[in-house]
Coordinates of C-alpha atoms and ligand atoms in Angstrom, one line a residue:
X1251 CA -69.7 57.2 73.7
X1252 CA -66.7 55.1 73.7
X1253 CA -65.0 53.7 70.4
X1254 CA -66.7 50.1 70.5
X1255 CA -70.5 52.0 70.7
X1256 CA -69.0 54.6 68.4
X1257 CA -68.7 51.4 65.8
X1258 CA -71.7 49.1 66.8
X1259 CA -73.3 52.5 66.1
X1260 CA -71.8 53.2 62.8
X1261 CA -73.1 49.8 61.3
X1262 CA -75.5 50.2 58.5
X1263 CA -78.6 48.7 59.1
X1264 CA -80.3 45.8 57.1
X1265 CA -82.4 48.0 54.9
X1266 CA -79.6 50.7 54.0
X1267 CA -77.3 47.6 52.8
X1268 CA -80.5 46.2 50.9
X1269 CA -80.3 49.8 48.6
X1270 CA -76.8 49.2 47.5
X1271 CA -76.2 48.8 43.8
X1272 CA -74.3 46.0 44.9
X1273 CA -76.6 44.3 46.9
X1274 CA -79.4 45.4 44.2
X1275 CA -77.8 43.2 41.5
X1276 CA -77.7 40.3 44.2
X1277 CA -81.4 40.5 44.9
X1278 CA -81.8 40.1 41.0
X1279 CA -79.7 36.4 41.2
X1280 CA -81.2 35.3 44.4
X1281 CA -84.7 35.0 46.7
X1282 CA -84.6 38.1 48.9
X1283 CA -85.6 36.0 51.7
X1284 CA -82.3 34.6 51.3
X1285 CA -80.3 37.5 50.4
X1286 CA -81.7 39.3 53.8
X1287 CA -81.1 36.5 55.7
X1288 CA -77.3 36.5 54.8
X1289 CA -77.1 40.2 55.7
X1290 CA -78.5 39.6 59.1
X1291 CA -76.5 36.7 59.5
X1292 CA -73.3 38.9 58.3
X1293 CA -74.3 42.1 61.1
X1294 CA -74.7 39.8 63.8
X1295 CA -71.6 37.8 62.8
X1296 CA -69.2 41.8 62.8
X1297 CA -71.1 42.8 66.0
X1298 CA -70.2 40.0 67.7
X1299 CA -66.7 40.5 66.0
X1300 CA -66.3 44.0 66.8
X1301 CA -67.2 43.4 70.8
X1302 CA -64.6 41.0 70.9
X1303 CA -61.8 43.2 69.7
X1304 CA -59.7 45.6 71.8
X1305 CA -59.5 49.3 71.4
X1306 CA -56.8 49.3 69.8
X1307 CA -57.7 46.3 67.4
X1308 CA -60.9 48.3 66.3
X1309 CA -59.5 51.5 65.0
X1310 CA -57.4 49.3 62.3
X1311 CA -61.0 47.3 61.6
X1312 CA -62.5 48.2 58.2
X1313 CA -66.3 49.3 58.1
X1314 CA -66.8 50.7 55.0
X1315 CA -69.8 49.9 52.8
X1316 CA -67.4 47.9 50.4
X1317 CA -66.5 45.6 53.1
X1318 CA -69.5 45.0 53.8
X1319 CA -70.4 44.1 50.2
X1320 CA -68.2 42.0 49.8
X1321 CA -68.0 39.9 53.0
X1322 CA -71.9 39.5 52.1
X1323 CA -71.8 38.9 49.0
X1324 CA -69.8 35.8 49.3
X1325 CA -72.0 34.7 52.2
X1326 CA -74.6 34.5 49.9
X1327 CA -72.9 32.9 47.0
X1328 CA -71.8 30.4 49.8
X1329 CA -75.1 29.9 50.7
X1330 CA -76.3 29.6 47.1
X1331 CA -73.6 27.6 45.9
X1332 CA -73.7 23.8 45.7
X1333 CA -72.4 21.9 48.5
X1334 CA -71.0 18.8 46.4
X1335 CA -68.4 20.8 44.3
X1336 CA -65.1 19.6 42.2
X1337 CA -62.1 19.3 43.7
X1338 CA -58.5 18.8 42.4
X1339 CA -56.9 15.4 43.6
X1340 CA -53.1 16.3 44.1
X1341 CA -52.8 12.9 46.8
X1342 CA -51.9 11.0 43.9
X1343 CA -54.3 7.9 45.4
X1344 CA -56.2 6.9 42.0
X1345 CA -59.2 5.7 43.9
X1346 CA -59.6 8.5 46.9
X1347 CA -63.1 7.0 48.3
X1348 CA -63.4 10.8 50.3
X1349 CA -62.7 12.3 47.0
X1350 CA -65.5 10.3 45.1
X1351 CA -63.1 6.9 44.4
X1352 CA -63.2 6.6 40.4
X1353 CA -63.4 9.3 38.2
X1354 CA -65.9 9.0 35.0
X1355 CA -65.2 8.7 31.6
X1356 CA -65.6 11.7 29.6
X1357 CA -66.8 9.4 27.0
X1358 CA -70.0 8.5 29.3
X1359 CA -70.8 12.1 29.7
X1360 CA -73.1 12.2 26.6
X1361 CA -75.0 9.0 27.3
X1362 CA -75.5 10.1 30.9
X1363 CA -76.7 13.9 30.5
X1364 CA -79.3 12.3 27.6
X1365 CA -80.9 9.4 29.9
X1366 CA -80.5 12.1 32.6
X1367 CA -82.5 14.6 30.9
X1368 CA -85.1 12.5 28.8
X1369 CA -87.2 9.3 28.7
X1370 CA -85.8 6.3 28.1
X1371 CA -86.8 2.3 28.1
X1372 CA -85.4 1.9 31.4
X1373 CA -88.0 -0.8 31.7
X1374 CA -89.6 -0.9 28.5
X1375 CA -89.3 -3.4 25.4
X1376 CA -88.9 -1.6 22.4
X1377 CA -90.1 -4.9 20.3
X1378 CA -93.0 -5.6 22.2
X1379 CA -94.1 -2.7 23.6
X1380 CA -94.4 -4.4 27.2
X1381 CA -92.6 -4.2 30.5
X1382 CA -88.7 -4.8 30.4
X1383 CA -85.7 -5.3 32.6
X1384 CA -83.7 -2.8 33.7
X1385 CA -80.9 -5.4 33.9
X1386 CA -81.2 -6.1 30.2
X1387 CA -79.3 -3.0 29.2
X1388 CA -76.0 -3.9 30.2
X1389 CA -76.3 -7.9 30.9
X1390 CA -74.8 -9.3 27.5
X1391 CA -71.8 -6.4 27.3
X1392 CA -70.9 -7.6 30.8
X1393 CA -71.4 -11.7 30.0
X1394 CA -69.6 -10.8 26.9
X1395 CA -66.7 -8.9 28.5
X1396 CA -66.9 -11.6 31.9
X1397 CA -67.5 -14.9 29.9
X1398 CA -70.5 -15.4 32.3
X1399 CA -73.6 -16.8 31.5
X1400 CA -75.8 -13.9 33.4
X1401 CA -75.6 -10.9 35.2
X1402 CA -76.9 -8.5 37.2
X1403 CA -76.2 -5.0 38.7
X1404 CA -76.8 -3.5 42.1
X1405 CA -76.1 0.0 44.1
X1406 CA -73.2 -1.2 45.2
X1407 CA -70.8 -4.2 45.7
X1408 CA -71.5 -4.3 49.5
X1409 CA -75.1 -4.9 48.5
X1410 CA -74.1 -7.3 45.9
X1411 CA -72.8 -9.7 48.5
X1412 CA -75.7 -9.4 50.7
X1413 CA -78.2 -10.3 48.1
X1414 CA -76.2 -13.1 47.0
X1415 CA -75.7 -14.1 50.7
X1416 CA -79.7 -13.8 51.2
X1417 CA -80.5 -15.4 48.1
X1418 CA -78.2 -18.5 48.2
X1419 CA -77.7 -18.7 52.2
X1420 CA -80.2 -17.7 54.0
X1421 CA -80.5 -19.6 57.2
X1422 CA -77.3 -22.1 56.0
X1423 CA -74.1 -22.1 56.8
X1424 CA -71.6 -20.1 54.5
X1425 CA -68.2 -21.3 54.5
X1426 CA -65.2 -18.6 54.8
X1427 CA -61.2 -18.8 55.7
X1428 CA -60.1 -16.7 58.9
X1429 CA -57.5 -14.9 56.5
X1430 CA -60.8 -13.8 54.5
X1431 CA -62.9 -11.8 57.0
X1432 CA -62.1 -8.2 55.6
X1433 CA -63.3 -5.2 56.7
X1434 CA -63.1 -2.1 54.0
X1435 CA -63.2 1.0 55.2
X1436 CA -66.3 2.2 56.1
X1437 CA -69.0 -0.4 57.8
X1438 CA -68.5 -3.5 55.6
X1439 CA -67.1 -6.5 57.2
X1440 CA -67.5 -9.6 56.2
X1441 CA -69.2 -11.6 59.5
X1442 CA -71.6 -8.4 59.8
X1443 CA -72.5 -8.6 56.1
X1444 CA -73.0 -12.3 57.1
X1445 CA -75.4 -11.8 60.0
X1446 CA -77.5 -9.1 58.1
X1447 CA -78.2 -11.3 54.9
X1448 CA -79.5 -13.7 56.6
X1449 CA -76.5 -16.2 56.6
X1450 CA -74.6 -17.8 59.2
X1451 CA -70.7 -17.5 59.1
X1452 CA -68.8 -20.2 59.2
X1453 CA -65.0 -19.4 59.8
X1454 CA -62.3 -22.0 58.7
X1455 CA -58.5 -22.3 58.7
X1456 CA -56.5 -19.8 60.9
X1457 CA -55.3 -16.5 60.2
X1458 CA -52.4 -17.7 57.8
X1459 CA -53.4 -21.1 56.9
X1460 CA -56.4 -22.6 55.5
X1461 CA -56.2 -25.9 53.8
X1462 CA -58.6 -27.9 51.8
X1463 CA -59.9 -30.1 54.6
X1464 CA -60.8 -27.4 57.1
X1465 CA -63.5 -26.6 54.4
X1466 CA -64.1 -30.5 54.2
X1467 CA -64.5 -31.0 58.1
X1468 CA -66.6 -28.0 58.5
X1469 CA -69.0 -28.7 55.5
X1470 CA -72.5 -30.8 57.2
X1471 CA -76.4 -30.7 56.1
X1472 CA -76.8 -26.9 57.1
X1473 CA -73.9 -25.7 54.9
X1474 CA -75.1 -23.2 51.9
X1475 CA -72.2 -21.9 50.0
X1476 CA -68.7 -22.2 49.7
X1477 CA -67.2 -18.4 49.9
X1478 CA -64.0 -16.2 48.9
X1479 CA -63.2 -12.9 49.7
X1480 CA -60.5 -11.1 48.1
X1481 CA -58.2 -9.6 50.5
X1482 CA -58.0 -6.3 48.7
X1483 CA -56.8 -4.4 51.5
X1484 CA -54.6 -6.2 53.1
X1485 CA -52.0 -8.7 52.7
X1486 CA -51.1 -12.2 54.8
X1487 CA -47.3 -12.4 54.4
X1488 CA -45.1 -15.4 55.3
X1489 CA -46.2 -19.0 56.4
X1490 CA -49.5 -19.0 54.5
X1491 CA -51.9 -20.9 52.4
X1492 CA -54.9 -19.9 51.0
X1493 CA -57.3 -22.2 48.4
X1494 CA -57.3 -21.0 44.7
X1495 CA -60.3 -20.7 43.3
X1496 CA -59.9 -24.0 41.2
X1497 CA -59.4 -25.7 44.5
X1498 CA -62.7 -24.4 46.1
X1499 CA -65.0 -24.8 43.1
X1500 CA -63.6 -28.7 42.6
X1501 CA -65.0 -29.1 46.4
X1502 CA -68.1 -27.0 45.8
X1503 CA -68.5 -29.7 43.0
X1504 CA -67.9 -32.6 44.5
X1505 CA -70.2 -31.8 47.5
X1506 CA -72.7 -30.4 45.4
X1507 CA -72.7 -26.8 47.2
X1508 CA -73.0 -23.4 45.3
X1509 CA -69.0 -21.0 45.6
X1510 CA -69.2 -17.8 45.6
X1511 CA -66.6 -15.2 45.0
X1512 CA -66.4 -11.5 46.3
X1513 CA -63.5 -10.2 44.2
X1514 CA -63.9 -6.8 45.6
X1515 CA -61.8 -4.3 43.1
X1516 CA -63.5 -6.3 40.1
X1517 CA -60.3 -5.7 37.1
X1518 CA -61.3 -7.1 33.7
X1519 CA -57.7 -6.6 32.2
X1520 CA -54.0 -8.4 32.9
X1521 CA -52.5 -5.3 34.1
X1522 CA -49.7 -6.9 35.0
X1523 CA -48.2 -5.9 31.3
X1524 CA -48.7 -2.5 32.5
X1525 CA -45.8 -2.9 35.1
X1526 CA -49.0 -3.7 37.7
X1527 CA -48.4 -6.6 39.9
X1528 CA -51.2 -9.8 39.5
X1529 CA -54.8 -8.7 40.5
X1530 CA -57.2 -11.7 39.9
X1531 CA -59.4 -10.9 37.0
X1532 CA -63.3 -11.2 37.0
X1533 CA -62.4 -13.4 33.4
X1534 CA -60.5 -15.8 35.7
X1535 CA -62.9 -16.4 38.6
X1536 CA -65.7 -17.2 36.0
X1537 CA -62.8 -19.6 34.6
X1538 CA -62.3 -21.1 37.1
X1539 CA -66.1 -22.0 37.7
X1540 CA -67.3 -19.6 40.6
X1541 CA -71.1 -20.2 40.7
X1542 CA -71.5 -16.2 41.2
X1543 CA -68.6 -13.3 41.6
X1544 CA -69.6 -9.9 42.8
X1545 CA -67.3 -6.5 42.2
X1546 CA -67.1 -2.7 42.4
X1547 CA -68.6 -0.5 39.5
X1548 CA -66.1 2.0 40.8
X1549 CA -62.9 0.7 42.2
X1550 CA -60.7 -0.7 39.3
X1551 CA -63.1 -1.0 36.6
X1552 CA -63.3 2.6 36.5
X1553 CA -67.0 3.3 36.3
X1554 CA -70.1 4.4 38.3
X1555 CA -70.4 3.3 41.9
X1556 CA -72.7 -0.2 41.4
X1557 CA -72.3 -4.3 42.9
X1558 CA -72.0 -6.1 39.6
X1559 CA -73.2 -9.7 40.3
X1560 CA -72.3 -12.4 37.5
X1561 CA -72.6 -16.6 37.5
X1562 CA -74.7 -19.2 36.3
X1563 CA -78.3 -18.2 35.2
X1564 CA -79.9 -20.3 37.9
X1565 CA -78.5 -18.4 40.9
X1566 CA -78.8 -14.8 39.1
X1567 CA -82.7 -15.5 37.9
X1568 CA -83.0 -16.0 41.8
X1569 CA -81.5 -12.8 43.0
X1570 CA -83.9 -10.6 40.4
X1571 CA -86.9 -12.3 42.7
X1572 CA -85.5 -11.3 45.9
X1573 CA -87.3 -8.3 47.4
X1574 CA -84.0 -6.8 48.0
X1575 CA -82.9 -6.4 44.7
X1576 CA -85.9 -3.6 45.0
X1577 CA -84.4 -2.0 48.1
X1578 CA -80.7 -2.2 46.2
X1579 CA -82.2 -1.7 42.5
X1580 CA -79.7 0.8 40.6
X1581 CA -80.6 4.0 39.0
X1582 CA -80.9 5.2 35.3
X1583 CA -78.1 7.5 36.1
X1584 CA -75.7 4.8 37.0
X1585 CA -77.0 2.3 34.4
X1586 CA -76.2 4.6 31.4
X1587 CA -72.7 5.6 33.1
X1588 CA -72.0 1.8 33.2
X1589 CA -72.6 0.5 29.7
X1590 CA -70.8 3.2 28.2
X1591 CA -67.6 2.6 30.6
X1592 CA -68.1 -1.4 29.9
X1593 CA -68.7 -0.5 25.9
X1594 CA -64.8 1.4 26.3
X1595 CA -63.8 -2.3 27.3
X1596 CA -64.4 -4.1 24.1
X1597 CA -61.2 -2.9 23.2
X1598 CA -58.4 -2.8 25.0
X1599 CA -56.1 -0.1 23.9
X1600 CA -59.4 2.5 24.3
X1601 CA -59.8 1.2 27.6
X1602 CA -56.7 2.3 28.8
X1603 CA -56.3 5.4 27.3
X1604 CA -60.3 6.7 27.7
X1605 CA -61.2 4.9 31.3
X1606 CA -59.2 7.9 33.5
X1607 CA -58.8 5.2 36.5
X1608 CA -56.8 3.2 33.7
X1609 CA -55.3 6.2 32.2
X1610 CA -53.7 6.7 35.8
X1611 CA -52.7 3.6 36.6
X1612 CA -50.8 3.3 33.6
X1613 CA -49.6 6.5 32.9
X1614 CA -45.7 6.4 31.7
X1615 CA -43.0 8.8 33.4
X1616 CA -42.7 10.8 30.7
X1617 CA -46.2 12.3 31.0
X1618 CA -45.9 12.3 34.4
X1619 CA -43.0 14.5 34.2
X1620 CA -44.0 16.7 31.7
X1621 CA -47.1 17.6 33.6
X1622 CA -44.7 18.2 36.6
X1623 CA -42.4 20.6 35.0
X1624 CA -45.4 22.3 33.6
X1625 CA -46.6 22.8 37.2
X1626 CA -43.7 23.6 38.5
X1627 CA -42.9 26.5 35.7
X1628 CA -46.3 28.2 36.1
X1629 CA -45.7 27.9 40.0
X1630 CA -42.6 29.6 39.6
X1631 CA -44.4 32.2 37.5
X1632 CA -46.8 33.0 40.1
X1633 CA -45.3 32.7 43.9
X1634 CA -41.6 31.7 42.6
X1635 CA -40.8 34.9 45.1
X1636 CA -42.5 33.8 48.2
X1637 CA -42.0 29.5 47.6
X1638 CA -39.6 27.0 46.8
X1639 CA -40.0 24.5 44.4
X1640 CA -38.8 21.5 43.1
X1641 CA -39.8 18.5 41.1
X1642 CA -39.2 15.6 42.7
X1643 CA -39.6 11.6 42.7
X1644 CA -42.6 10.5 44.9
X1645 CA -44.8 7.7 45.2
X1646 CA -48.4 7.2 44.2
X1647 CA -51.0 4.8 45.4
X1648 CA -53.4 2.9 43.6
X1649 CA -56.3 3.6 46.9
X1650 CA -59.8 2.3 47.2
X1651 CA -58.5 -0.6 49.1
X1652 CA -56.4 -1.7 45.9
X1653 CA -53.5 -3.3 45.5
X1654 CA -51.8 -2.3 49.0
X1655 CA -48.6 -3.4 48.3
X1656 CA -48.0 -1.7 45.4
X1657 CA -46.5 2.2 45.3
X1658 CA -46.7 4.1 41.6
X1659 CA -43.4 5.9 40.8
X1660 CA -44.8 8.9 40.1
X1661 CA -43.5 12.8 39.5
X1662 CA -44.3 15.8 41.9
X1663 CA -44.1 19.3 42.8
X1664 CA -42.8 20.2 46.1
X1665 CA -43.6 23.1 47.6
X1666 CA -42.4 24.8 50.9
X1667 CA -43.0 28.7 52.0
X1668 CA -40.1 30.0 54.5
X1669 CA -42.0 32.1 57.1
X1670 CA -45.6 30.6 56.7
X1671 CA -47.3 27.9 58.2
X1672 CA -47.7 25.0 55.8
X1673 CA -50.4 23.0 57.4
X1674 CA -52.0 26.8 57.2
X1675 CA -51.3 26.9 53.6
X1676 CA -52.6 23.1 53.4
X1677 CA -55.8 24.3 54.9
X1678 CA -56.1 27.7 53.1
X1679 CA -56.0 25.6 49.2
X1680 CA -58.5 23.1 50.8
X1681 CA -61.2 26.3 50.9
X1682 CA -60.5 27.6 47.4
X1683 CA -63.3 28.3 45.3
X1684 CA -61.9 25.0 43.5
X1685 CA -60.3 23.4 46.8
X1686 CA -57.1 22.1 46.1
X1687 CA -56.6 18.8 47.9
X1688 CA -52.6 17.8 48.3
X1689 CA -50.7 16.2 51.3
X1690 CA -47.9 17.7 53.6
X1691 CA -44.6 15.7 53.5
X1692 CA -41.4 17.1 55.8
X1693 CA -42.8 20.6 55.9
X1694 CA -43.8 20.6 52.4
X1695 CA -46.5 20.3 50.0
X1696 CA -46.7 17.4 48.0
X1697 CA -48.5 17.9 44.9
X1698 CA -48.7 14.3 42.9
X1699 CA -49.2 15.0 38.8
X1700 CA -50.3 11.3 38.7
X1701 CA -54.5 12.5 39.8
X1702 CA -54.7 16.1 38.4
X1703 CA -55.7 16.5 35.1
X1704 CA -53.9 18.4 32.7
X1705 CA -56.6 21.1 32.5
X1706 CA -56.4 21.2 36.3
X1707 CA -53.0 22.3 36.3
X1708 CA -53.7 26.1 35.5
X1709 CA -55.6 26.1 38.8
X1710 CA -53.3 25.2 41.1
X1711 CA -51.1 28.4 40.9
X1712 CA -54.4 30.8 41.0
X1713 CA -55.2 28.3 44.2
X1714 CA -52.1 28.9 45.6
X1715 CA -52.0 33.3 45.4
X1716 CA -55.3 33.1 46.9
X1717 CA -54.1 31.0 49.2
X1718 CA -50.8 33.0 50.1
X1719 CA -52.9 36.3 50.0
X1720 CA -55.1 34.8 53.0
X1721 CA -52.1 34.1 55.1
X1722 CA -50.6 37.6 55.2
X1723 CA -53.9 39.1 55.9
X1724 CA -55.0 40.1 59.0
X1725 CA -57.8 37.7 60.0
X1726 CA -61.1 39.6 60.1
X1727 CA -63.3 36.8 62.0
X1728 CA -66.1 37.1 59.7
X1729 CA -66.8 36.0 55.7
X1730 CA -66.9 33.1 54.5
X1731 CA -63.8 32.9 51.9
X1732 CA -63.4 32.9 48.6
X1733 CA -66.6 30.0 48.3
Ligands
LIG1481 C1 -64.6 -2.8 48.3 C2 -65.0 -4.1 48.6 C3 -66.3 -4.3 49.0 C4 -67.3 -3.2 49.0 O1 -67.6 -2.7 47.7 P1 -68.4 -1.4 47.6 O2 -68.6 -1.3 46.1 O3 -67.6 -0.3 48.1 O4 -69.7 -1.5 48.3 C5 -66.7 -5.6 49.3 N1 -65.8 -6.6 49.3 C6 -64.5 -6.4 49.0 C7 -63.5 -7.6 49.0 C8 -64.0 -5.1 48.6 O5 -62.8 -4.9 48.3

């Protein structure tokens, strides 16, 4: 028998491994189906492993039952485990859409888990005892905190333009500048959003200029709606000219046709005194007399991902007939999670300091270096021998297609590790059991204070031994990490 049969051999088989204390206490925690499944998915997994090694390679390879254990042990955990876990935002980018865009309020935890977890009159008048709105619950905090005269709330703010595209447009002409047509990341562009609603896009103006009377020439007995689209992604620098909102809505008026405004980020404070540079505010495009404004539940405004539609009464009662507004109806989940983040807006100061999205955006340099230095001190603590380290100056961005211009000073630890890979290491804190996201910068890692929350911080060094342990072992080929 040679040494490779000699191991294949040597392998315990499914039902020896299944009388382990071990593997006992596992079938206690988990359905056996599962639990055997893992093991058989584990032997085949180290056969495979052990016919691809060389002689040599396989007398340094570990069988022993305890290796076993624990390489199927963590299969099954992995297995058992959620998929959608936590992870720790070291980028710095405030709204990270692949990292869930904005972070919750703790403050709407309590009002979330109890609609979550109970009945409630999602649809139900308490005073009558008939059939409510689900619109009701949040419709006078967001009138009040918009000065609109209605509202309504959808999924999101990509379906909030196509409903109020379908609702007001359908079949008519909708009037939009070429410097307008945005695509955000994902599928949403503006001439497809078009198309689907039902609407027919009507493109004014040139890239960098459109005036007044390209909207006047273009206007005839087909046209809709007046629209614009807030470039929150990009920026048209230079020889430019773009209609305020005034402008538009004095046309609209004068030609007797509906404008609409798709503000995108949606921010409902000035936070230009916050050292932020101007962002138009839902406030002002009701000011200014939009007929309807949609934004983002979670881009600035810091809440739950949801379209929040407001305007004049007329054009809202509309939109609640639409059968869309059944295919793009928002959730109890989401509905509690927004009025309590709106509710943390009646007052400014609380805003800022409870919405984290806020917090972020407006957090001073002092913080931001305190949390750095304590990074850096309980980094120093725990791989100080194998890394080196330094606090540096960096720059944060605000993300979520907002504000693109605009960098955050912020504070950061640097890390680099002589010897060792660092887009290795990058990779190896991205599959801790609490994945660690940062960004490499000049052979280093760049870990930005401004998105990780103080009680984050203590993680980051455990994430980091783990993740140094991992790169001085020998790779085995099989288990699935530290999941
Ligand atoms: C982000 C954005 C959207 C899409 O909003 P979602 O809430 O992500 O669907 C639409 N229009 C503009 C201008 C945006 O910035």
């Amino acid at each position: 028998m040679n040494i490779k049969q000699q191991v294949l051999s040597s392998i315990s088989s499914v039902d020896e491994l299944l009388k382990l204390d071990e593997i006992q206490k596992l079938l206690f925690a988990y359905p056996r189906s599962i639990v055997v499944e893992c093991i058989r998915a584990y032997l085949k997994d180290y056969r495979k492993h052990v016919l691809s090694l060389s002689d040599e390679e396989l007398m340094q390879l570990s069988s022993t039952e305890q290796f076993f254990v624990e390489g199927i042990t963590s299969k099954v955990h992995h297995t058992m485990g959620n998929k959608l876990i936590n992870v720790i935002n070291a980028t710095g980018v405030v709204l990270h859409t692949n990292l869930g865009r904005a972070v919750l309020s703790k403050k709407v935890k309590e009002s979330l888990w109890s609609i979550a977890c109970g009945y409630s009159n999602l649809e139900f008048e308490l005073e009558t005892g008939s059939r409510g709105s689900r619109y009701s619950h949040v419709e006078e905090l967001i009138c009040q905190l918009t000065g609109a005269e209605a509202a309504m709330v959808v999924n999101n703010n990509a379906a909030a333009v196509m409903l109020v595209l379908s609702t007001m447009a359908k079949d008519k002409e909708v009037i939009v500048s070429r410097g307008q047509l945005v695509e955000i990341g994902g599928s949403f562009r503006v001439p497809d959003v078009m198309s689907q609603s039902g609407a027919v896009l009507k493109e004014v103006g040139t890239t960098n200029k459109t005036h007044l009377w390209d909207y006047e020439n273009a206007v005839n007995e087909n046209t809709g709606a007046l629209m614009k689209v807030h470039t929150s992604n990009y920026r048209i620098l230079g020889f430019t000219k773009e209609l305020e909102s005034e402008e538009l809505v004095e046309l609209g008026n004068r030609l007797g046709l509906p404008v609409i405004e798709d503000l995108g980020s949606g921010v409902l404070l000035d936070l230009q005194k916050y050292g932020l540079p101007y962002e138009p505010t839902v406030q002002s495009a009701v000011k200014a007399g939009m007929d309807v404004v949609t934004f983002s539940g979670d881009k600035m405004l810091g809440g739950p991902q949801g379209g929040i539609i407001v305007g004049k009464k007329r054009y809202i009662s509309q939109m609640r007939k639409n059968p869309l507004t059944r295919a793009f109806r928002i959730d109890k989940l989401t509905l509690a999670a927004l009025e309590a983040t709106l509710k943390l807006y009646l007052d400014e100061d609380t805003a800022i300091k409870e919405i984290p999205v806020l917090h972020m955006l407006t957090i001073g340099k002092e913080e931001l270096n305190k949390k750095a230095k304590k990074l850096y001190n309980k980094l120093l603590n725990k791989i100080g021998d194998q890394c080196s380290l330094a606090v540096i100056d960096e720059l944060s961005e605000v993300g979520g297609g907002s504000m693109p211009m605009h960098k955050l000073p912020t504070k950061a630890v640097a890390v680099s590790a002589p010897g060792l890979s660092i887009d290795r290491l990058e990779e190896a804190l991205r599959s801790y059991r609490t994945p660690v996201i940062a960004r490499i910068s000049k052979d280093r890692l760049i870990l930005d204070l401004r998105t990780v929350f103080e009680e984050e911080i203590e993680l980051i060094p455990e994430a980091f031994q783990w993740a140094l342990h991992r790169q001085n072992m020998p790779m085995t080929g099989v288990g699935e990490g530290e999941h």
